[in-house]
Short mmCIF file of C-alpha atoms and ligand atoms in Angstrom, two decimals:
data_model
loop_
_atom_site.label_atom_id
_atom_site.label_comp_id
_atom_site.label_asym_id
_atom_site.label_seq_id
_atom_site.Cartn_x
_atom_site.Cartn_y
_atom_site.Cartn_z
CA MET A 1 102.18 108.69 135.02
CA THR A 2 104.80 109.41 137.65
CA ASP A 3 104.80 106.82 140.34
CA SER A 4 105.62 107.46 143.97
CA ASN A 5 107.41 104.32 145.18
CA THR A 6 110.14 104.04 142.62
CA PRO A 7 113.24 106.05 143.54
CA ALA A 8 112.39 109.73 143.38
CA ALA A 9 115.01 110.08 140.70
CA ILE A 10 112.96 108.20 138.12
CA SER A 11 109.93 109.75 136.64
CA ILE A 12 108.33 107.10 134.48
CA GLN A 13 105.92 108.42 131.92
CA VAL A 14 103.45 105.92 130.50
CA ASP A 15 101.26 107.41 127.83
CA ARG A 16 98.74 104.86 126.58
CA ALA A 17 97.42 107.19 123.91
CA THR A 18 100.55 107.17 121.76
CA ALA A 19 101.63 104.52 119.31
CA VAL A 20 104.98 104.10 121.13
CA PRO A 21 104.94 100.68 122.84
CA ILE A 22 104.72 100.92 126.62
CA SER A 23 107.89 98.91 127.10
CA ASP A 24 109.77 101.43 124.95
CA GLN A 25 108.45 104.29 127.05
CA ILE A 26 109.49 102.66 130.34
CA HIS A 27 112.85 101.69 128.89
CA ALA A 28 113.48 105.27 127.73
CA SER A 29 112.68 106.72 131.19
CA LEU A 30 114.94 104.26 133.02
CA ARG A 31 117.71 104.58 130.50
CA ARG A 32 117.68 108.36 130.77
CA ALA A 33 117.73 108.21 134.58
CA ILE A 34 120.80 105.93 134.43
CA VAL A 35 122.65 107.94 131.78
CA ASP A 36 121.90 111.22 133.59
CA GLY A 37 123.22 109.72 136.84
CA ARG A 38 119.89 110.09 138.66
CA LEU A 39 120.12 106.36 139.31
CA ALA A 40 123.55 105.86 140.81
CA PRO A 41 125.88 102.94 140.06
CA GLY A 42 124.93 100.01 142.28
CA GLN A 43 121.48 101.38 143.03
CA ARG A 44 118.75 98.77 143.03
CA LEU A 45 115.86 99.05 140.59
CA PRO A 46 112.37 98.26 141.90
CA SER A 47 111.40 94.61 141.57
CA GLY A 48 109.63 93.77 138.34
CA ARG A 49 106.50 92.87 140.27
CA ASP A 50 106.42 96.19 142.17
CA LEU A 51 107.13 98.35 139.18
CA ALA A 52 104.53 96.51 137.09
CA ALA A 53 101.91 96.97 139.79
CA GLN A 54 102.71 100.66 140.24
CA LEU A 55 102.60 101.43 136.55
CA GLY A 56 99.62 99.19 135.88
CA VAL A 57 101.41 97.13 133.24
CA ALA A 58 102.09 93.43 132.84
CA ARG A 59 105.10 91.95 134.68
CA GLY A 60 106.33 90.59 131.37
CA THR A 61 106.58 94.16 130.08
CA ILE A 62 108.99 95.08 132.88
CA ARG A 63 110.92 91.87 132.28
CA VAL A 64 111.36 92.88 128.63
CA VAL A 65 112.58 96.34 129.72
CA TYR A 66 115.06 94.98 132.29
CA ASP A 67 116.36 92.41 129.80
CA ARG A 68 116.97 95.20 127.32
CA LEU A 69 118.83 97.31 129.89
CA ILE A 70 120.91 94.25 130.84
CA ALA A 71 121.74 93.65 127.16
CA GLU A 72 122.87 97.27 126.96
CA ASN A 73 125.08 96.73 130.06
CA LEU A 74 123.32 99.55 131.85
CA VAL A 75 122.10 97.27 134.64
CA PHE A 76 122.95 93.77 135.83
CA GLY A 77 121.05 91.01 137.56
CA ALA A 78 122.48 90.58 141.08
CA GLY A 79 120.50 87.47 142.01
CA SER A 80 118.60 87.92 145.26
CA ALA A 81 120.01 91.46 145.49
CA GLY A 82 117.78 92.41 142.57
CA THR A 83 118.57 94.31 139.41
CA ARG A 84 121.17 97.03 139.93
CA VAL A 85 122.68 99.86 137.94
CA SER A 86 126.07 98.92 136.47
CA ALA A 87 129.13 100.29 138.26
CA GLN A 88 130.57 101.57 135.02
CA LEU A 89 128.44 102.64 132.15
CA PRO A 90 129.57 101.09 128.88
CA ALA A 91 131.81 103.24 126.71
CA GLY A 92 129.96 105.26 124.13
CA ARG A 93 126.94 105.59 126.38
CA ALA A 94 127.43 109.27 127.00
CA ASP A 95 124.20 111.12 126.47
CA ASP A 96 125.37 112.86 123.32
CA GLU A 97 126.07 109.44 121.79
CA SER A 98 122.72 107.93 122.62
CA PRO A 99 120.72 106.70 119.61
CA LEU A 100 118.42 109.29 118.10
CA ASP A 101 115.84 106.77 117.01
CA GLY A 102 112.97 107.64 119.35
CA PRO A 103 110.47 108.55 116.61
CA LEU A 104 111.12 105.28 114.82
CA ALA A 105 110.21 103.11 117.78
CA ALA A 106 106.50 103.54 117.22
CA PHE A 107 106.42 102.28 113.67
CA THR A 108 107.06 99.22 111.54
CA ARG A 109 109.88 97.39 113.23
CA PRO A 110 112.41 95.93 113.07
CA TYR A 111 113.97 98.05 110.32
CA SER A 112 116.49 96.61 107.87
CA LYS A 113 116.17 93.10 109.29
CA ALA A 114 114.40 89.93 108.18
CA PRO A 115 110.66 90.30 108.83
CA LEU A 116 109.27 88.58 111.91
CA PRO A 117 106.17 86.35 112.04
CA PHE A 118 102.96 88.46 112.28
CA GLN A 119 104.80 91.66 111.27
CA MET A 120 102.46 93.92 109.30
CA GLY A 121 103.27 95.69 106.08
CA VAL A 122 105.84 93.25 104.71
CA PRO A 123 105.35 90.72 101.91
CA ALA A 124 106.38 87.06 102.12
CA HIS A 125 110.13 86.99 102.58
CA ASP A 126 110.44 83.45 101.20
CA ALA A 127 108.37 83.98 98.03
CA PHE A 128 110.10 86.96 96.45
CA PRO A 129 111.61 86.06 93.03
CA ALA A 130 115.05 87.19 94.16
CA LYS A 131 117.12 85.62 91.36
CA LEU A 132 114.99 87.04 88.59
CA TRP A 133 114.97 90.39 90.31
CA ALA A 134 118.76 90.39 90.71
CA ARG A 135 119.16 89.78 86.96
CA MET A 136 116.85 92.67 86.15
CA ARG A 137 118.66 94.98 88.50
CA MET A 138 122.02 94.06 86.95
CA ARG A 139 120.71 94.89 83.50
CA ALA A 140 119.29 98.18 84.79
CA VAL A 141 122.59 99.10 86.47
CA ARG A 142 124.43 98.49 83.18
CA ALA A 143 121.90 100.48 81.14
CA ASP A 144 122.05 103.34 83.60
CA ALA A 145 125.85 103.37 83.69
CA VAL A 146 126.07 104.10 79.98
CA ALA A 147 123.17 106.59 79.97
CA PHE A 148 123.60 110.38 80.02
CA THR A 149 125.09 112.03 83.05
CA ALA A 150 122.13 114.36 83.26
CA TYR A 151 119.27 115.12 85.62
CA ALA A 152 116.57 112.47 85.45
CA ASP A 153 112.92 113.44 85.01
CA PRO A 154 111.73 114.39 88.54
CA ARG A 155 108.38 112.72 87.77
CA GLY A 156 110.12 109.40 87.13
CA GLU A 157 111.21 107.65 83.94
CA PRO A 158 108.63 107.99 81.13
CA GLU A 159 108.74 104.23 80.39
CA LEU A 160 107.88 103.37 83.98
CA ARG A 161 105.06 105.92 84.12
CA ALA A 162 103.63 104.43 80.91
CA GLN A 163 103.81 100.91 82.39
CA ILE A 164 102.12 102.05 85.60
CA ALA A 165 99.33 103.75 83.62
CA SER A 166 98.64 100.51 81.67
CA HIS A 167 98.80 98.43 84.84
CA LEU A 168 96.31 100.69 86.63
CA ALA A 169 93.91 100.49 83.66
CA VAL A 170 93.88 96.69 83.95
CA SER A 171 94.02 96.18 87.71
CA ARG A 172 92.33 99.29 89.14
CA GLN A 173 90.15 100.32 86.18
CA MET A 174 91.73 103.77 86.12
CA GLN A 175 92.11 105.83 82.96
CA CYS A 176 95.07 108.15 83.34
CA HIS A 177 97.78 109.68 81.19
CA PRO A 178 101.39 108.87 82.16
CA ASP A 179 101.93 112.61 82.74
CA GLN A 180 99.45 112.46 85.62
CA ILE A 181 101.78 109.98 87.32
CA ILE A 182 104.71 110.89 89.56
CA VAL A 183 107.01 108.11 90.69
CA THR A 184 107.90 108.27 94.39
CA SER A 185 109.90 106.37 96.98
CA GLY A 186 106.66 104.83 98.31
CA TYR A 187 103.33 105.82 99.80
CA ARG A 188 104.90 108.21 102.28
CA GLN A 189 106.63 110.32 99.66
CA GLY A 190 103.41 110.36 97.63
CA LEU A 191 101.54 111.61 100.66
CA MET A 192 104.16 114.27 101.27
CA LEU A 193 103.85 115.51 97.68
CA ALA A 194 100.06 115.70 97.95
CA LEU A 195 99.98 117.36 101.37
CA THR A 196 102.58 119.92 100.33
CA ALA A 197 100.84 120.70 97.02
CA LEU A 198 97.44 121.06 98.73
CA ARG A 199 98.90 123.25 101.52
CA VAL A 200 97.20 121.47 104.39
CA HIS A 201 98.73 123.59 107.15
CA GLY A 202 95.94 124.86 109.42
CA ARG A 203 93.21 123.12 107.37
CA LYS A 204 90.86 120.40 108.55
CA VAL A 205 91.49 116.88 107.31
CA TRP A 206 89.32 113.79 107.85
CA ILE A 207 91.22 110.70 108.83
CA GLU A 208 89.92 107.23 109.41
CA GLU A 209 89.46 106.16 113.05
CA PRO A 210 91.16 103.73 113.39
CA GLY A 211 93.72 104.55 110.72
CA TYR A 212 97.34 104.14 109.66
CA PRO A 213 99.48 105.77 112.41
CA LEU A 214 102.09 107.03 109.93
CA GLY A 215 99.42 108.76 107.84
CA ARG A 216 98.11 110.45 110.96
CA ARG A 217 101.61 111.48 111.99
CA ALA A 218 102.27 112.88 108.50
CA LEU A 219 99.24 115.13 108.91
CA GLU A 220 100.38 116.26 112.35
CA LEU A 221 103.85 117.07 111.00
CA THR A 222 102.44 119.09 108.14
CA GLY A 223 100.22 121.12 110.48
CA ALA A 224 96.79 119.82 109.45
CA VAL A 225 93.87 119.97 111.90
CA ILE A 226 92.90 116.34 112.28
CA GLU A 227 89.23 115.29 112.31
CA PRO A 228 88.93 111.57 113.14
CA VAL A 229 85.94 109.91 111.44
CA LEU A 230 84.89 106.47 112.66
CA VAL A 231 85.04 103.42 110.43
CA ASP A 232 82.39 100.69 110.74
CA ALA A 233 81.47 97.56 108.76
CA GLU A 234 80.74 99.72 105.67
CA GLY A 235 83.95 101.71 105.93
CA LEU A 236 84.25 105.43 106.70
CA ARG A 237 81.10 106.94 108.22
CA VAL A 238 80.94 109.72 105.67
CA GLU A 239 77.82 111.23 107.26
CA ASP A 240 79.78 111.71 110.53
CA GLY A 241 82.54 113.55 108.68
CA ILE A 242 80.03 115.80 106.95
CA ALA A 243 78.35 116.51 110.29
CA SER A 244 81.57 117.33 112.15
CA ALA A 245 83.78 118.96 109.50
CA PRO A 246 81.86 119.67 106.27
CA ASP A 247 84.45 122.27 105.30
CA ALA A 248 87.46 119.93 105.49
CA LEU A 249 90.12 120.41 102.80
CA LEU A 250 90.55 116.71 102.31
CA ALA A 251 89.88 113.16 103.45
CA LEU A 252 92.69 110.61 103.75
CA VAL A 253 91.17 107.17 103.19
CA SER A 254 91.97 103.54 102.39
CA PRO A 255 88.69 102.64 100.64
CA GLY A 256 89.70 99.40 98.90
CA GLN A 257 90.71 97.56 102.06
CA HIS A 258 90.67 99.70 105.13
CA ALA A 259 93.88 99.77 107.17
CA PRO A 260 93.76 97.91 109.54
CA LEU A 261 90.15 96.58 109.61
CA GLY A 262 90.17 95.36 106.00
CA VAL A 263 86.61 96.51 105.18
CA THR A 264 85.79 97.87 101.73
CA LEU A 265 83.94 101.18 101.53
CA SER A 266 80.33 100.30 100.66
CA PRO A 267 78.90 101.59 97.35
CA ALA A 268 76.57 104.02 99.19
CA ARG A 269 79.39 105.47 101.30
CA ARG A 270 81.64 105.63 98.28
CA ARG A 271 79.02 107.67 96.43
CA ALA A 272 78.49 109.92 99.46
CA LEU A 273 82.22 110.57 99.85
CA LEU A 274 82.71 111.45 96.19
CA GLU A 275 79.57 113.62 96.16
CA TRP A 276 80.77 115.53 99.22
CA ALA A 277 84.16 116.14 97.59
CA VAL A 278 82.62 117.28 94.30
CA ALA A 279 80.04 119.51 96.02
CA THR A 280 82.48 121.22 98.40
CA GLY A 281 85.64 121.18 96.29
CA ALA A 282 87.37 118.95 98.85
CA TRP A 283 90.11 116.46 97.93
CA ILE A 284 90.25 112.76 98.62
CA ILE A 285 93.62 111.09 99.05
CA GLU A 286 93.17 107.42 98.25
CA ASP A 287 95.72 105.15 99.95
CA ASP A 288 95.54 102.13 97.64
CA TYR A 289 98.27 100.18 99.44
CA LEU A 290 96.50 96.81 99.05
CA GLY A 291 94.65 97.62 95.82
CA GLU A 292 96.07 94.67 93.92
CA LEU A 293 96.07 92.27 96.85
CA GLN A 294 92.39 91.66 97.56
CA LEU A 295 92.20 88.06 98.73
CA ASP A 296 88.39 87.70 98.77
CA GLY A 297 86.48 88.11 95.53
CA ARG A 298 87.06 90.89 93.06
CA ALA A 299 88.57 94.16 94.19
CA ALA A 300 86.33 97.22 93.87
CA PRO A 301 87.67 99.71 91.29
CA ALA A 302 89.81 102.51 92.67
CA LEU A 303 87.99 105.65 93.85
CA ALA A 304 90.06 107.41 91.21
CA ALA A 305 88.35 105.31 88.53
CA GLY A 306 85.02 106.83 87.69
CA GLU A 307 82.65 109.62 88.51
CA GLY A 308 84.22 112.09 90.91
CA ALA A 309 87.76 110.92 90.05
CA GLU A 310 88.71 114.55 89.40
CA ARG A 311 88.72 115.07 93.20
CA VAL A 312 90.84 111.98 93.98
CA ILE A 313 94.60 111.87 94.36
CA HIS A 314 95.48 108.19 94.14
CA ILE A 315 98.60 106.82 95.86
CA GLY A 316 99.98 103.36 95.20
CA ALA A 317 103.22 101.62 96.11
CA PHE A 318 105.22 98.51 95.32
CA SER A 319 105.88 98.09 99.04
CA LYS A 320 103.32 95.31 99.64
CA THR A 321 103.34 93.80 96.17
CA MET A 322 107.14 93.53 95.80
CA SER A 323 109.12 94.85 98.78
CA PRO A 324 109.15 97.94 100.98
CA ALA A 325 112.96 97.86 100.72
CA LEU A 326 112.58 98.69 97.03
CA GLY A 327 111.34 102.16 97.96
CA LEU A 328 109.05 102.70 94.98
CA GLY A 329 105.51 104.00 94.62
CA PHE A 330 103.51 106.49 92.60
CA VAL A 331 100.90 109.21 92.77
CA VAL A 332 98.21 109.68 90.17
CA ALA A 333 97.01 113.27 90.29
CA PRO A 334 93.87 114.63 88.66
CA ARG A 335 94.74 116.95 85.77
CA SER A 336 93.76 120.08 87.72
CA VAL A 337 96.45 119.56 90.39
CA ALA A 338 98.99 117.44 88.51
CA GLU A 339 101.28 120.39 87.79
CA ARG A 340 101.24 121.50 91.43
CA LEU A 341 102.44 118.06 92.47
CA VAL A 342 105.03 117.99 89.70
CA GLU A 343 106.40 121.30 90.97
CA VAL A 344 106.70 119.94 94.51
CA ALA A 345 108.46 116.83 93.17
CA ALA A 346 110.86 118.91 91.08
CA ALA A 347 111.68 121.29 93.94
CA LEU A 348 111.61 119.03 96.99
CA ALA A 349 111.40 115.33 96.31
CA PRO A 350 112.23 114.08 92.81
CA ALA A 351 111.59 110.46 91.83
CA PRO A 352 114.12 108.08 93.35
CA ASN A 353 117.00 106.10 91.90
CA ARG A 354 116.75 105.50 88.15
CA THR A 355 118.14 101.96 88.17
CA THR A 356 115.33 100.75 90.44
CA GLN A 357 112.83 102.39 88.13
CA LEU A 358 114.35 100.72 85.05
CA ALA A 359 114.31 97.30 86.71
CA VAL A 360 110.68 97.67 87.79
CA THR A 361 109.78 98.80 84.26
CA GLU A 362 111.13 95.50 82.91
CA PHE A 363 109.38 93.52 85.67
CA LEU A 364 106.05 95.08 84.67
CA GLU A 365 106.64 95.02 80.92
CA ASP A 366 107.49 91.31 80.81
CA GLY A 367 104.45 90.23 82.82
CA HIS A 368 106.38 89.17 85.93
CA PHE A 369 104.51 91.60 88.14
CA LEU A 370 101.04 90.23 87.31
CA ARG A 371 102.30 86.67 87.72
CA HIS A 372 103.87 87.51 91.07
CA LEU A 373 100.61 89.13 92.25
CA ARG A 374 98.63 86.06 91.25
CA GLN A 375 101.02 83.77 93.12
CA MET A 376 101.09 85.98 96.21
CA LYS A 377 97.30 86.17 96.40
CA ALA A 378 97.03 82.37 96.36
CA LEU A 379 99.84 82.01 98.91
CA TYR A 380 98.44 84.63 101.31
CA ALA A 381 94.90 83.20 101.09
CA GLU A 382 96.27 79.79 102.06
CA ARG A 383 98.43 81.16 104.89
CA ARG A 384 95.54 83.26 106.15
CA SER A 385 93.09 80.39 106.30
CA ARG A 386 95.57 78.12 108.13
CA ALA A 387 96.42 80.87 110.58
CA LEU A 388 92.74 81.62 111.21
CA THR A 389 92.14 78.03 112.32
CA HIS A 390 95.14 78.15 114.67
CA ILE A 391 94.43 81.54 116.20
CA ASN A 392 90.69 81.00 116.59
CA ALA A 393 91.50 78.07 118.84
CA PHE A 394 92.83 80.41 121.54
CA LEU A 395 91.41 83.77 120.51
CA PRO A 396 87.84 83.04 119.43
CA GLY A 397 86.20 85.70 117.30
CA THR A 398 89.34 86.29 115.23
CA LEU A 399 88.50 87.64 111.77
CA THR A 400 90.32 88.03 108.50
CA ALA A 401 91.43 91.55 107.52
CA GLY A 402 93.52 92.34 104.46
CA LEU A 403 96.68 90.26 104.49
CA GLY A 404 96.14 89.17 108.05
CA LEU A 405 93.84 88.64 110.98
CA ILE A 406 92.35 90.76 113.73
CA ALA A 407 92.00 89.03 117.07
CA PRO A 408 89.72 91.20 119.23
CA LEU A 409 90.51 91.43 122.95
CA PRO A 410 88.34 92.68 125.80
CA LEU A 411 88.66 96.39 126.65
CA SER A 412 90.36 95.43 129.90
CA ALA A 413 93.22 93.73 128.02
CA ASP A 414 96.51 95.52 127.43
CA ASP A 415 97.24 94.79 123.78
CA SER A 416 100.41 96.94 123.82
CA ALA A 417 101.82 94.85 126.68
CA ILE A 418 101.16 91.63 124.77
CA VAL A 419 102.92 93.16 121.78
CA SER A 420 105.96 94.12 123.88
CA ILE A 421 106.24 90.66 125.34
CA ALA A 422 105.80 89.02 121.95
CA ARG A 423 108.60 91.20 120.54
CA GLY A 424 110.90 89.80 123.21
CA ARG A 425 110.04 86.31 121.91
CA GLY A 426 110.71 87.05 118.26
CA LEU A 427 107.14 87.74 117.12
CA ALA A 428 105.80 91.05 115.82
CA PRO A 429 102.04 91.34 116.23
CA SER A 430 100.69 94.92 116.39
CA ALA A 431 98.32 96.47 118.92
CA LEU A 432 94.97 97.54 117.47
CA SER A 433 94.63 100.28 120.11
CA ALA A 434 97.68 102.09 118.67
CA TRP A 435 95.78 102.70 115.43
CA TYR A 436 93.22 104.93 117.18
CA LEU A 437 93.68 108.64 117.69
CA CYS A 438 91.14 108.97 120.53
CA ARG A 439 91.41 106.81 123.62
CA SER A 440 87.65 106.79 124.00
CA HIS A 441 87.28 105.04 120.63
CA ALA A 442 90.16 102.62 121.04
CA GLN A 443 89.32 98.93 120.69
CA ARG A 444 91.84 96.35 121.90
CA GLY A 445 93.12 93.54 119.78
CA LEU A 446 96.03 92.00 117.96
CA LEU A 447 96.77 92.66 114.30
CA LEU A 448 98.45 89.58 112.90
CA SER A 449 99.87 89.65 109.40
CA VAL A 450 100.07 86.18 107.86
CA THR A 451 102.46 86.92 105.01
CA ASN A 452 105.44 85.38 106.80
CA LEU A 453 103.74 82.35 108.33
CA ARG A 454 105.23 79.37 106.53
CA THR A 455 104.42 75.69 106.80
CA ASP A 456 107.61 75.20 108.82
CA ASN A 457 106.98 77.96 111.38
CA ILE A 458 103.22 78.41 111.67
CA ASP A 459 102.61 75.80 114.40
CA ALA A 460 105.47 77.04 116.58
CA VAL A 461 104.71 80.76 116.26
CA CYS A 462 100.99 80.28 116.92
CA GLU A 463 101.83 78.19 119.99
CA THR A 464 104.18 80.87 121.31
CA LEU A 465 101.52 83.52 120.79
CA ALA A 466 98.95 81.34 122.56
CA GLU A 467 101.30 81.02 125.57
CA ILE A 468 101.86 84.77 125.71
CA VAL A 469 98.13 85.51 125.53
CA ALA A 470 97.34 82.88 128.16
CA ALA A 471 99.92 84.38 130.53
CA GLN A 472 98.22 87.77 130.25
C1 PLP B 1 97.99 101.79 105.39
C2 PLP B 1 99.29 101.77 104.66
N1 PLP B 1 99.45 102.56 103.61
C3 PLP B 1 100.60 102.56 102.89
C4 PLP B 1 101.65 101.75 103.25
C5 PLP B 1 102.91 101.75 102.39
O1 PLP B 1 103.78 102.70 102.77
P1 PLP B 1 105.24 102.86 102.08
O2 PLP B 1 105.05 102.61 100.61
O3 PLP B 1 105.60 104.28 102.36
O4 PLP B 1 106.12 101.87 102.70
C6 PLP B 1 101.54 100.93 104.37
C7 PLP B 1 102.66 100.08 104.79
O5 PLP B 1 102.68 99.48 105.83
C8 PLP B 1 100.32 100.93 105.08
O6 PLP B 1 100.14 100.12 106.14
#
């Protein structure tokens, strides 16, 4: 929206339909107005209370924005004279030197920093076997240094692909040949290989509603026509997808544990999805990001493990099981499309860094990976149950979901504002509404990963979150 009482020079756009946090949007508008000179040095910004009321956001959100501008020396607090634009903009603040990180703001943050409490998509920082891992990496670096100076296999090292094939047979009940496997830098590269090989441009694709924002964005960037299909307590409503887009080229799904609701696709829906794909020649891309980390009961076998598997491109990653900083994942392609994916990998995106691959091969081969998974499952289950007790005390109705919790909020609540304020206080919950494509479907709530809630921080971080929620 553009509001009328702020100085005419500032046009503040607040788009509640995007995944970009509202505070980032307001910050970007103000920052641009200052850098462009539309807000002159010394000019007073509207009071936090006024601006919040005009934009329909929480006062805390504006406070976070003003604090950020103060930290950047673009404005200063002048006591009773309000918040004013700095007389001299800091050096290096010329427009052509401004950070070009806009697209990153919407996603997993903060990048390249220690994970924050409640931050989704990151394993336990304190429980990673760092010393063991360092030794394995050293050995891999040495082995690689004396190896041939030649191009590596773009599909990934044969030893690693063989280890992954054996691991998937045990943990995901999949029968695949190592040549069906392509090693990638993570889920996202796997998705890119699949979308490029299947030529999705201009074709309809089912996505889960709600669903992983980066998956949705990947489809937008590759020119697919997105068909959101609602997810309920049984997972994807396959019958809705068939009714609205029976001729879709593919469905992008997280059937094992839906992201972010955590539900497993029911056996009936699973059958219906596979039958639709077989009958129409559609593809299913299975995002198995939490395949090995099912905390309740036994994980259902992968979609790529049984009847209909010839229509399923399975994508896994070591991002949740080891670390996203590792940058390692894999695609398992059905035989009929494996060579198309291999060609894309060879031409556009070959498997990453060989030393990482060699180290992970040893980690798998020597049984460390399975042990680590077992330990992490026990640790996360314990952290999740402790957190559930804490959070339910101030957000009743909170449920477990994957490696975290979902705390539902009323539709009138602004979950993005709570997230912005929490970020300012060192916590990183996520807003459920940002995972929806359509505003009319969007539920409000907080997504709270428990992986980094330790005995020594859980009480304090839950208390801080309770204060923030109460103030809203
Ligand atoms: C739904 C979902 N899929 C996959 C991934 C893993 O992505 P990557 O391996 O590219 O880090 C994540 C990470 O947060 C995720 O949330």
